[in-house]
Coordinates of C-alpha atoms and ligand atoms in Angstrom, one line a residue:
M1 CA 80.3 258.7 71.6
K2 CA 82.0 258.2 68.2
R3 CA 84.9 255.9 68.6
R4 CA 88.0 256.7 66.5
D5 CA 88.9 254.1 64.0
F6 CA 91.6 251.9 65.2
L7 CA 93.5 251.9 62.0
L8 CA 93.4 255.6 61.6
S9 CA 94.8 256.1 65.1
V10 CA 97.5 253.5 64.7
L11 CA 98.9 254.7 61.3
P12 CA 100.4 258.1 62.3
A13 CA 102.0 256.5 65.3
T14 CA 103.5 253.7 63.2
A15 CA 104.9 256.3 60.7
G16 CA 106.4 258.3 63.5
V17 CA 108.0 255.2 65.1
L18 CA 109.4 254.3 61.6
V19 CA 111.0 257.8 61.1
I20 CA 112.5 257.8 64.7
L21 CA 113.9 254.3 64.2
T22 CA 115.5 255.4 60.8
V23 CA 117.0 258.5 62.4
I24 CA 118.5 256.4 65.3
L25 CA 119.9 253.9 62.8
L26 CA 121.4 256.7 60.7
F27 CA 122.9 258.3 63.8
F28 CA 124.8 255.1 64.7
Q29 CA 125.7 254.4 61.1
Y30 CA 127.1 257.9 60.7
H31 CA 129.7 257.3 63.4
S32 CA 130.6 253.9 62.0
F33 CA 130.9 255.2 58.4
R34 CA 132.9 258.2 59.6
R35 CA 135.3 256.1 61.5
N36 CA 135.9 253.9 58.4
Y37 CA 136.1 257.0 56.1
I38 CA 138.7 258.6 58.4
A39 CA 140.7 255.4 58.6
D40 CA 140.8 255.4 54.8
I41 CA 141.7 259.1 54.6
Q42 CA 144.5 258.5 57.2
H43 CA 145.8 255.6 55.2
S44 CA 145.8 257.6 52.0
L45 CA 147.2 260.7 53.8
G46 CA 150.0 258.5 55.2
T47 CA 150.9 257.3 51.7
H48 CA 150.7 260.9 50.3
A49 CA 152.9 262.1 53.2
T50 CA 155.5 259.5 52.5
L51 CA 155.5 260.3 48.8
V52 CA 155.7 264.0 49.4
T53 CA 158.5 263.5 52.0
L54 CA 160.5 261.5 49.3
L55 CA 159.7 264.3 46.8
L56 CA 160.8 267.2 49.0
Q57 CA 163.2 265.8 51.6
D58 CA 166.4 266.8 49.7
D59 CA 165.2 270.3 48.9
I60 CA 164.1 270.7 52.5
A61 CA 167.5 269.5 53.7
R62 CA 169.0 272.2 51.5
R63 CA 166.4 274.7 52.6
D64 CA 165.8 275.3 48.9
V65 CA 162.5 277.1 49.1
A66 CA 162.3 277.9 45.4
T67 CA 162.5 274.3 44.3
I68 CA 160.0 273.2 46.9
A69 CA 157.6 275.9 45.7
E70 CA 158.2 274.7 42.1
K71 CA 157.5 271.0 43.1
I72 CA 154.3 271.7 45.1
R73 CA 152.7 274.1 42.6
P74 CA 150.8 271.3 40.9
F75 CA 149.1 270.7 44.3
H76 CA 147.6 274.2 44.4
K77 CA 144.2 273.0 43.3
E78 CA 144.4 269.6 44.9
P79 CA 142.5 268.8 48.1
L80 CA 145.9 267.5 49.4
R81 CA 147.5 270.5 51.2
I82 CA 151.3 270.5 51.7
T83 CA 152.8 272.9 54.2
V84 CA 156.5 273.3 55.1
I85 CA 157.1 274.9 58.5
D86 CA 160.5 275.9 59.9
E87 CA 161.9 275.0 63.3
L88 CA 160.4 278.3 64.7
G89 CA 156.9 277.4 63.6
A90 CA 156.8 279.9 60.7
V91 CA 155.2 278.7 57.5
V92 CA 157.9 278.4 54.8
I93 CA 155.6 277.4 52.0
D94 CA 152.0 276.2 51.6
S95 CA 150.4 274.5 48.6
D96 CA 147.1 276.3 49.3
L97 CA 148.1 279.9 48.7
S98 CA 144.8 281.2 50.0
A99 CA 145.6 279.7 53.4
L100 CA 149.2 280.9 53.6
S101 CA 149.5 282.2 57.1
R102 CA 152.1 284.5 58.8
V103 CA 151.1 283.3 62.2
S104 CA 153.5 281.0 64.0
H105 CA 152.3 277.4 63.9
I106 CA 154.4 276.3 66.8
E107 CA 151.3 275.9 69.1
R108 CA 149.3 273.8 66.5
P109 CA 148.6 270.3 68.0
E110 CA 150.0 268.5 64.9
I111 CA 153.2 270.6 65.1
Q112 CA 153.6 270.0 68.8
R113 CA 153.2 266.3 68.2
A114 CA 155.3 266.2 65.0
S115 CA 158.1 263.6 65.0
A116 CA 160.0 261.3 62.7
E117 CA 157.1 258.9 63.1
T118 CA 154.8 258.4 60.0
D119 CA 151.5 257.4 61.7
N120 CA 151.0 260.7 63.5
F121 CA 147.6 262.0 62.6
T122 CA 145.6 264.9 64.0
I123 CA 142.0 265.9 63.2
R124 CA 141.0 269.4 63.9
Y125 CA 139.1 272.4 62.6
S126 CA 141.3 274.7 60.5
T127 CA 140.4 278.3 61.1
S128 CA 142.3 279.3 58.1
M129 CA 140.6 276.8 55.8
H130 CA 137.2 277.0 57.6
A131 CA 137.0 273.2 57.4
T132 CA 137.9 270.1 59.4
L133 CA 141.2 268.6 58.3
I134 CA 143.2 265.6 59.0
Y135 CA 146.9 266.4 59.4
N136 CA 150.1 264.3 59.2
A137 CA 153.2 266.3 60.3
R138 CA 156.8 264.8 60.1
R139 CA 159.9 266.4 61.6
L140 CA 162.7 266.2 59.1
P141 CA 166.4 265.9 60.0
N142 CA 167.0 269.7 59.8
D143 CA 164.1 270.3 62.2
W144 CA 161.8 271.6 59.5
I145 CA 158.3 270.1 59.5
L146 CA 156.6 268.7 56.5
R147 CA 152.8 268.8 57.1
V148 CA 150.3 267.3 54.7
S149 CA 146.5 267.5 55.2
L150 CA 143.2 266.4 53.6
P151 CA 139.7 267.8 54.3
V152 CA 137.2 265.4 55.9
N153 CA 134.2 267.6 55.1
A154 CA 133.6 265.6 52.0
F155 CA 132.2 262.7 54.1
D156 CA 129.9 264.9 56.2
D157 CA 128.6 266.5 53.0
A158 CA 128.1 263.2 51.3
F159 CA 126.5 261.7 54.4
T160 CA 124.2 264.6 54.9
E161 CA 123.1 264.4 51.3
A162 CA 122.5 260.6 51.7
V163 CA 120.5 261.1 54.9
A164 CA 118.4 263.8 53.3
A165 CA 117.7 261.4 50.4
I166 CA 116.9 258.5 52.7
L167 CA 114.6 260.6 54.9
L168 CA 112.9 262.1 51.9
A169 CA 112.4 258.6 50.4
L170 CA 111.1 257.4 53.7
V171 CA 108.6 260.2 54.2
L172 CA 107.4 259.8 50.6
G173 CA 107.1 256.0 51.1
I174 CA 105.1 256.4 54.3
A175 CA 102.9 259.1 52.8
L176 CA 102.3 256.8 49.8
V177 CA 101.5 253.8 52.1
L178 CA 99.2 256.0 54.3
A179 CA 97.4 257.3 51.2
L180 CA 97.0 253.8 49.9
I181 CA 95.7 252.4 53.2
F182 CA 93.5 255.4 53.7
Y183 CA 92.0 254.8 50.2
I184 CA 91.4 251.1 50.8
F185 CA 90.1 251.8 54.3
R186 CA 87.7 254.5 53.0
R187 CA 86.4 252.0 50.5
I188 CA 85.8 249.1 52.9
R189 CA 84.9 251.2 55.9
P190 CA 81.1 251.6 55.3
G191 CA 80.7 247.8 54.8
F192 CA 83.0 247.1 57.7
I193 CA 81.0 249.4 60.0
S194 CA 77.7 248.0 59.0
L195 CA 79.1 244.5 59.6
Q196 CA 80.5 245.5 62.9
R197 CA 77.1 246.9 64.0
A198 CA 75.3 243.8 62.9
A199 CA 77.8 241.5 64.7
Q200 CA 77.4 243.6 67.8
A201 CA 73.5 243.4 67.6
I202 CA 73.8 239.6 67.2
A203 CA 76.1 239.4 70.2
E204 CA 73.5 241.4 72.2
G205 CA 71.0 238.7 71.3
Q206 CA 69.2 240.4 68.4
L207 CA 69.6 237.3 66.2
N208 CA 67.2 238.6 63.5
T209 CA 69.5 241.5 62.6
P210 CA 69.8 241.6 58.8
I211 CA 73.3 241.5 57.4
V212 CA 73.9 243.4 54.1
L213 CA 76.2 241.4 51.9
P214 CA 78.8 243.4 49.9
H215 CA 79.0 242.6 46.2
S216 CA 82.3 240.8 46.4
G217 CA 85.6 240.5 48.3
L218 CA 86.8 239.3 51.6
L219 CA 84.1 241.3 53.5
R220 CA 81.4 239.5 51.6
E221 CA 82.8 236.1 52.8
L222 CA 83.1 237.5 56.3
S223 CA 79.5 238.8 56.2
Q224 CA 78.3 235.5 54.9
S225 CA 80.1 233.6 57.7
I226 CA 78.5 235.9 60.3
A227 CA 75.1 235.5 58.8
T228 CA 75.5 231.7 58.9
M229 CA 76.8 231.8 62.4
A230 CA 73.8 233.9 63.5
A231 CA 71.3 231.5 61.9
Q232 CA 73.0 228.5 63.6
L233 CA 73.1 230.3 66.9
K234 CA 69.4 231.0 66.6
G235 CA 68.7 227.3 66.0
H236 CA 70.8 226.3 68.9
I237 CA 69.2 228.9 71.2
A238 CA 65.7 227.8 70.1
T239 CA 66.6 224.1 70.9
L240 CA 68.1 225.1 74.2
Q241 CA 65.1 227.2 75.1
H242 CA 62.8 224.4 74.1
E243 CA 64.8 221.9 76.3
K244 CA 64.8 224.5 79.1
D245 CA 61.0 224.9 78.9
E246 CA 60.5 221.1 78.9
F247 CA 62.8 220.8 81.9
N248 CA 61.0 223.6 83.7
T249 CA 57.6 222.0 83.0
L250 CA 58.8 218.7 84.2
F251 CA 60.5 220.2 87.2
N252 CA 57.4 222.2 88.2
T253 CA 54.7 219.6 87.3
L254 CA 56.3 217.2 89.9
R255 CA 54.0 217.2 92.9
E256 CA 56.9 216.4 95.2
P257 CA 59.4 219.1 96.3
L258 CA 62.5 219.0 94.1
L259 CA 65.6 221.1 94.7
Y260 CA 68.7 221.6 92.6
I261 CA 71.5 222.4 95.0
G262 CA 75.0 223.9 94.2
N263 CA 78.2 222.6 95.6
K264 CA 78.2 225.2 98.5
G265 CA 74.6 224.2 99.5
E266 CA 73.1 227.1 97.6
I267 CA 69.6 226.5 96.2
L268 CA 70.0 227.0 92.4
H269 CA 66.4 225.9 91.6
A270 CA 63.3 225.0 93.6
N271 CA 60.2 223.7 91.9
H272 CA 56.6 224.9 92.7
A273 CA 55.9 222.1 95.1
A274 CA 59.1 222.9 97.1
V275 CA 58.2 226.6 97.3
Q276 CA 54.6 225.7 98.3
R277 CA 55.9 223.5 101.1
F278 CA 58.9 225.4 102.4
G279 CA 58.1 229.0 101.5
E280 CA 59.0 231.7 98.9
S281 CA 62.3 232.3 100.7
L282 CA 63.7 229.4 98.7
R283 CA 63.5 231.6 95.6
H284 CA 65.7 234.2 97.2
P285 CA 69.1 234.5 95.4
N286 CA 71.0 233.8 98.6
A287 CA 68.8 230.9 99.6
T288 CA 70.7 227.8 100.8
I289 CA 69.6 224.4 102.2
E290 CA 69.8 226.1 105.7
T291 CA 66.9 228.3 104.6
I292 CA 64.6 225.4 105.1
G293 CA 65.6 225.2 108.7
L294 CA 65.9 221.5 109.0
A295 CA 69.1 220.4 110.6
T296 CA 68.8 216.8 109.4
L297 CA 68.3 217.9 105.8
S298 CA 71.2 220.3 106.0
S299 CA 73.6 217.6 107.3
L300 CA 72.3 215.1 104.7
V301 CA 73.1 217.5 101.9
E302 CA 76.5 218.3 103.5
A303 CA 77.3 214.6 103.6
A304 CA 76.2 214.2 100.0
L305 CA 78.4 217.1 98.9
E306 CA 81.3 215.5 100.7
E307 CA 80.8 212.5 98.4
L308 CA 79.7 210.2 101.2
P309 CA 77.4 207.3 100.2
L310 CA 73.9 208.5 99.3
E311 CA 71.2 206.9 101.4
A312 CA 67.5 207.6 101.4
Q313 CA 66.4 208.9 104.7
E314 CA 63.1 209.9 106.3
I315 CA 62.9 213.3 107.8
S316 CA 60.1 215.0 109.7
Y317 CA 59.0 218.6 109.0
N318 CA 56.6 220.7 111.1
D319 CA 54.7 223.4 109.3
H320 CA 52.5 225.5 111.7
G321 CA 51.8 222.6 113.9
V322 CA 51.1 220.1 111.0
S323 CA 53.7 217.3 110.8
Y324 CA 55.0 215.9 107.5
V325 CA 57.2 213.0 106.8
F326 CA 59.5 213.1 103.7
L327 CA 61.6 210.4 102.2
T328 CA 64.8 212.0 100.7
H329 CA 66.3 210.9 97.4
I330 CA 69.6 212.5 96.4
A331 CA 71.3 212.3 93.0
R332 CA 74.8 213.7 92.5
L333 CA 75.4 215.6 89.3
V334 CA 79.0 216.7 88.5
H335 CA 79.2 220.3 87.3
E336 CA 82.7 221.7 86.5
N337 CA 84.3 218.9 88.5
K338 CA 82.3 219.7 91.5
P339 CA 79.2 217.9 92.7
N340 CA 75.7 219.5 92.5
L341 CA 72.8 217.7 94.0
L342 CA 69.2 216.9 92.9
L343 CA 67.2 216.5 96.1
L344 CA 63.7 214.9 95.8
L345 CA 61.5 214.9 98.9
T346 CA 58.7 212.4 98.6
D347 CA 55.8 213.1 100.9
V348 CA 55.2 209.8 102.8
T349 CA 53.0 211.4 105.5
D350 CA 49.8 209.7 104.3
L351 CA 51.6 206.4 103.7
R352 CA 53.1 206.4 107.2
R353 CA 49.7 207.5 108.7
L354 CA 47.9 204.7 106.9
E355 CA 50.6 202.2 108.0
G356 CA 50.1 203.4 111.5
M357 CA 46.3 203.1 111.1
R358 CA 46.6 199.6 109.8
T359 CA 48.8 198.5 112.7
D360 CA 46.4 200.2 115.2
F361 CA 43.4 198.6 113.4
I362 CA 45.0 195.1 113.6
A363 CA 45.9 195.6 117.3
N364 CA 42.4 196.9 118.0
V365 CA 40.6 194.0 116.1
S366 CA 42.8 191.5 117.9
H367 CA 42.0 193.1 121.2
E368 CA 38.2 193.2 120.4
I369 CA 38.2 189.5 119.4
K370 CA 40.3 188.3 122.3
T371 CA 37.9 189.4 125.0
P372 CA 34.7 187.6 123.7
L373 CA 36.9 184.6 122.6
T374 CA 38.4 184.2 126.1
A375 CA 34.9 184.4 127.6
I376 CA 33.6 181.8 125.1
L377 CA 36.5 179.4 125.7
S378 CA 36.2 179.5 129.5
T379 CA 32.4 179.1 129.3
V380 CA 32.8 176.1 127.0
E381 CA 35.4 174.7 129.4
T382 CA 33.1 175.2 132.4
L383 CA 30.2 173.5 130.5
T384 CA 32.3 170.5 129.5
E385 CA 34.3 170.0 132.7
M386 CA 31.8 170.8 135.3
Q387 CA 28.4 169.2 136.2
L388 CA 26.2 172.3 136.2
D389 CA 22.7 172.6 137.4
P390 CA 20.2 173.7 134.7
A391 CA 20.2 177.4 136.0
N392 CA 23.9 177.7 135.7
Q393 CA 23.9 175.9 132.4
A394 CA 21.3 178.5 131.2
R395 CA 23.6 181.3 132.4
C396 CA 26.5 179.8 130.5
F397 CA 24.5 179.6 127.3
D398 CA 23.4 183.1 127.8
I399 CA 27.1 184.2 128.1
L400 CA 27.9 182.1 124.9
T401 CA 25.0 183.8 123.1
R402 CA 26.1 187.3 124.1
Q403 CA 29.8 186.8 123.3
T404 CA 29.2 185.1 119.9
T405 CA 26.7 187.9 119.1
R406 CA 29.4 190.4 120.0
L407 CA 31.9 188.6 117.8
N408 CA 29.4 188.4 115.0
N409 CA 28.6 192.1 115.3
L410 CA 32.4 192.9 115.2
V411 CA 32.8 190.7 112.1
Q412 CA 29.7 192.3 110.5
D413 CA 30.9 195.8 111.1
I414 CA 34.5 195.1 109.9
L415 CA 33.1 193.5 106.8
S416 CA 30.7 196.5 106.3
L417 CA 33.6 198.9 106.6
A418 CA 35.8 196.9 104.2
T419 CA 32.9 196.7 101.7
I420 CA 32.3 200.4 101.9
E421 CA 35.9 201.3 101.5
R422 CA 36.3 198.9 98.6
R423 CA 33.3 200.4 96.8
Q424 CA 34.6 203.9 97.0
A425 CA 36.2 203.8 93.6
N426 CA 33.2 202.8 91.5
A427 CA 30.3 203.7 93.9
V428 CA 28.7 206.4 91.8
Q429 CA 27.5 204.2 89.0
D430 CA 25.5 202.0 91.3
F431 CA 23.7 205.0 92.9
R432 CA 20.0 205.7 92.4
R433 CA 17.8 208.7 93.1
I434 CA 16.7 208.3 96.7
D435 CA 14.1 210.0 98.9
L436 CA 16.1 210.7 102.0
V437 CA 13.0 211.3 104.2
H438 CA 11.7 207.9 103.2
I439 CA 15.0 206.3 104.2
I440 CA 15.0 208.0 107.6
E441 CA 11.4 207.0 108.2
D442 CA 12.3 203.3 107.4
A443 CA 15.3 203.4 109.8
L444 CA 13.1 204.9 112.5
A445 CA 10.5 202.2 111.9
D446 CA 13.2 199.5 112.4
Y447 CA 13.8 200.8 115.9
H448 CA 10.1 201.6 116.6
D449 CA 9.8 199.2 119.6
E450 CA 12.9 200.5 121.3
I451 CA 11.9 204.1 120.7
M452 CA 8.5 203.3 122.2
A453 CA 10.1 201.5 125.1
Q454 CA 12.3 204.6 125.9
K455 CA 9.3 206.9 125.4
V456 CA 11.2 209.1 123.0
A457 CA 9.3 211.6 120.9
V458 CA 10.5 211.8 117.3
S459 CA 9.8 214.8 115.2
F460 CA 10.7 216.3 111.7
V461 CA 11.3 220.0 111.4
P462 CA 9.5 221.2 109.4
D463 CA 6.7 218.8 109.7
P464 CA 5.8 217.5 107.2
P465 CA 9.4 217.4 106.0
P466 CA 10.4 218.7 102.5
A467 CA 11.0 216.3 99.7
V468 CA 14.7 215.7 99.8
F469 CA 16.3 213.6 97.0
I470 CA 19.9 212.6 96.6
M471 CA 21.8 210.1 94.5
G472 CA 22.9 207.1 96.7
D473 CA 22.7 203.6 97.9
E474 CA 19.5 202.9 99.8
R475 CA 20.8 200.0 101.9
L476 CA 23.9 201.9 103.0
L477 CA 22.0 205.1 103.8
E478 CA 19.6 203.0 106.0
H479 CA 22.6 201.6 107.7
L480 CA 23.9 205.1 108.3
F481 CA 20.7 206.4 109.9
G482 CA 20.2 203.1 111.7
N483 CA 23.6 203.5 113.4
L484 CA 22.7 207.1 114.5
I485 CA 19.3 206.0 115.9
N486 CA 20.8 202.9 117.5
N487 CA 23.6 205.1 119.2
A488 CA 21.0 207.6 120.5
L489 CA 19.0 204.8 121.9
R490 CA 22.0 203.2 123.6
Y491 CA 23.9 206.3 124.9
A492 CA 21.8 209.5 124.8
N493 CA 19.1 208.7 127.3
A494 CA 17.0 211.3 125.5
T495 CA 13.3 212.1 125.4
R496 CA 13.3 213.7 122.0
Y497 CA 14.8 213.1 118.6
T498 CA 14.6 215.8 115.9
V499 CA 15.3 215.3 112.2
S500 CA 15.8 218.7 110.4
F501 CA 17.2 219.8 107.1
T502 CA 19.2 222.8 105.8
E503 CA 19.6 223.3 102.1
T504 CA 21.9 225.4 99.9
A505 CA 22.2 225.6 96.2
R506 CA 24.7 222.8 96.1
H507 CA 24.1 220.8 99.4
I508 CA 21.4 219.2 101.5
T509 CA 22.3 218.6 105.2
V510 CA 20.3 216.3 107.4
H511 CA 20.6 217.0 111.2
F512 CA 19.8 214.1 113.6
S513 CA 19.6 215.6 117.1
D514 CA 18.8 214.2 120.6
N515 CA 18.3 216.0 123.9
G516 CA 20.4 213.4 125.8
V517 CA 23.5 213.3 127.9
G518 CA 25.7 214.8 125.2
I519 CA 29.4 214.1 124.6
A520 CA 32.3 216.0 126.3
A521 CA 34.1 218.3 123.9
E522 CA 37.5 216.5 124.2
H523 CA 36.0 213.4 122.6
L524 CA 34.5 215.1 119.6
P525 CA 37.7 215.3 117.4
R526 CA 38.2 211.5 117.6
L527 CA 34.6 210.4 117.7
F528 CA 34.6 209.0 114.1
E529 CA 37.8 207.0 114.5
R530 CA 37.6 203.2 114.5
F531 CA 37.2 201.7 117.9
Y532 CA 37.0 205.1 119.6
R533 CA 34.5 204.8 122.4
V534 CA 33.2 207.4 124.9
Q535 CA 31.1 205.3 127.2
K536 CA 33.3 202.1 127.0
E537 CA 31.3 199.9 129.4
R538 CA 28.0 200.9 128.0
S539 CA 29.2 200.2 124.5
R540 CA 30.4 196.7 125.3
A541 CA 27.3 195.9 127.4
T542 CA 25.0 196.9 124.5
G543 CA 27.0 195.0 121.9
G544 CA 28.8 198.0 120.5
T545 CA 31.9 197.4 118.4
G546 CA 33.3 200.9 118.4
L547 CA 32.9 201.0 114.6
G548 CA 29.4 202.5 114.3
L549 CA 30.4 206.1 113.7
A550 CA 33.4 205.1 111.5
I551 CA 30.8 203.3 109.3
V552 CA 28.6 206.4 109.3
K553 CA 31.6 208.5 108.2
H554 CA 32.6 206.2 105.4
I555 CA 29.1 205.9 104.1
A556 CA 28.9 209.7 104.0
I557 CA 32.2 209.9 102.2
L558 CA 31.0 207.2 99.7
H559 CA 28.1 209.6 98.9
R560 CA 30.7 212.5 98.5
G561 CA 29.2 213.8 101.7
K562 CA 30.6 214.9 105.1
V563 CA 29.6 214.1 108.6
S564 CA 30.1 216.3 111.6
V565 CA 29.0 216.5 115.2
T566 CA 28.1 219.1 117.8
S567 CA 27.3 218.2 121.3
E568 CA 26.9 219.7 124.8
C569 CA 26.9 217.7 128.0
N570 CA 23.3 217.3 129.3
V571 CA 21.9 219.3 126.5
G572 CA 22.2 216.9 123.6
T573 CA 24.0 215.8 120.5
T574 CA 23.5 216.6 116.8
F575 CA 25.0 214.6 114.0
S576 CA 24.9 216.4 110.6
I577 CA 25.4 214.7 107.3
R578 CA 25.9 217.0 104.3
F579 CA 25.1 215.5 100.9
R580 CA 25.6 217.0 97.4
R581 CA 22.4 217.8 95.5
P582 CA 21.9 215.4 92.6
Ligands
ADP601 P1 29.9 201.9 119.4 O1 29.8 200.8 118.5 O2 30.7 201.6 120.6 O3 28.5 202.5 119.7 P2 30.2 204.2 117.8 O4 31.3 204.5 116.9 O5 28.9 204.0 117.2 O6 30.7 203.0 118.7 O7 30.1 205.4 118.9 C1 31.3 205.9 119.5 C2 31.0 206.5 120.8 O8 30.2 207.7 120.7 C3 30.2 205.6 121.7 O9 31.0 204.9 122.5 C4 29.3 206.6 122.5 O10 29.9 206.8 123.8 C5 29.4 207.9 121.8 N1 28.0 208.2 121.2 C6 27.6 208.0 120.0 N2 26.3 208.5 119.8 C7 26.0 209.2 120.9 C8 24.9 209.9 121.3 N3 23.8 210.1 120.5 N4 24.9 210.5 122.6 C9 26.0 210.3 123.4 N5 27.1 209.5 123.1 C10 27.1 209.0 121.8

């Protein structure tokens, strides 16, 4: 829709208002001028009346009409009209012969009001003169009335003429001004419209809109200012955009959930980590801290918004059965005099789990050490304080040997675990290409006697086994397979061990199976934990430390492998170690 130009719509209205104001002003001025004019006329008429009275009073007293007529003749052509009326209201003589009337004047207002007073004026329309006149009528001693009058039309005529002149001048003036404005407007309009369009485009964000500069004048300066403003705006916006991008990158690269919260608890911004952890609903426009559904977090935010002291706090979060522990850090940012919050949730789940594991480990180690130590101490006491026969002495030495061996095994296994864990960071550079079958055969050879004693048949599937090479540490891998064989010998009570392999493009998996007693399903998830035992008595009786399978797991991890177990009671157990191909 084409909008009407503002100036064009305002100008006629302004002109109209100007004319109306002038007319109102003239209307009020008319009455004021007329009042003054009539006061002047009255004054002059009063003077004239007095003079005429002096001139005619003797003649009127004598009722000498001829002399009166003679004296008023010079007034025939004057605007001052002199009329002499007798006591019955009949006109005796009138200076205006054309208006000489035979009609009785007794009813005329000025005659009715006529008295000896001099300031007795009446204004009325004279039907005989066809004009408005102002009358002064004086009753003389012989009851005749001397009436003088002057027309007041002269003022109305002069005023009408003046008004006509003023209005004409006004209309001409307005027309001239309008024409001038219209001319100027027509000249600057195209430039003005193009500038207006450019300014509008800039306001809508099209900062590259070209601005045509007029050759000269005010509009050129204005155009130049707008062009400069657009360029500066572009620079500022680019800087702001850059800063915003930087902020977003920083915000989203953070691996910890970070939320920017408004003063009503609404989530103004949630980074990728927060959305990943607490769900897409955080990005909903109406999302608040309540959306997360953690009462502790909501009340923490509420307290922070109420300007209570900010304290880091640990909160637990459960996501589909998996528990997380977060440490909260809140920073208050004042925005428009109200606090907004930056809430960082540091995931300390692993840290807390490790701390728990360390505490458990220390407790377990202490417990494992305490039993053999107590046994050693009491045996030594017995040996030193009692006179024992050689048989009992031999029993005591046997106890000492078993308990020290147990302690030694424990220390060895703890040291092995510690060494393996420490090596994890730089293990790969020490690795060599290793023939896995060869390692397994060596480990089996180490336990040859026990295997023979238990009459266990060992077989490779296929037989002969394929050549299987991986990158690894020979000694550690022997340790790994040694532990598996040792466990099978101590717990499985099997008649057959089978070593088999499965291969994929990326992995080689070694399966070590026995057809022994098996392990109940409820133990399997925790089997590789430190100090976790299934057959506790058997483990202790055979010098087990509870660390054998934990060592297996960590050696596998060191080789970027993975260990798993399947088992069925009275059918057997299979340990599988998956290695990456070199
Ligand atoms: P330990 O040092 O006590 O042998 P491990 O970590 O080596 O500890 O083994 C943990 C538990 O797993 C053992 O207590 C044992 O009961 C069970 N186990 C390990 N291997 C077998 C197997 N081949 N058959 C049956 N049970 C086994």
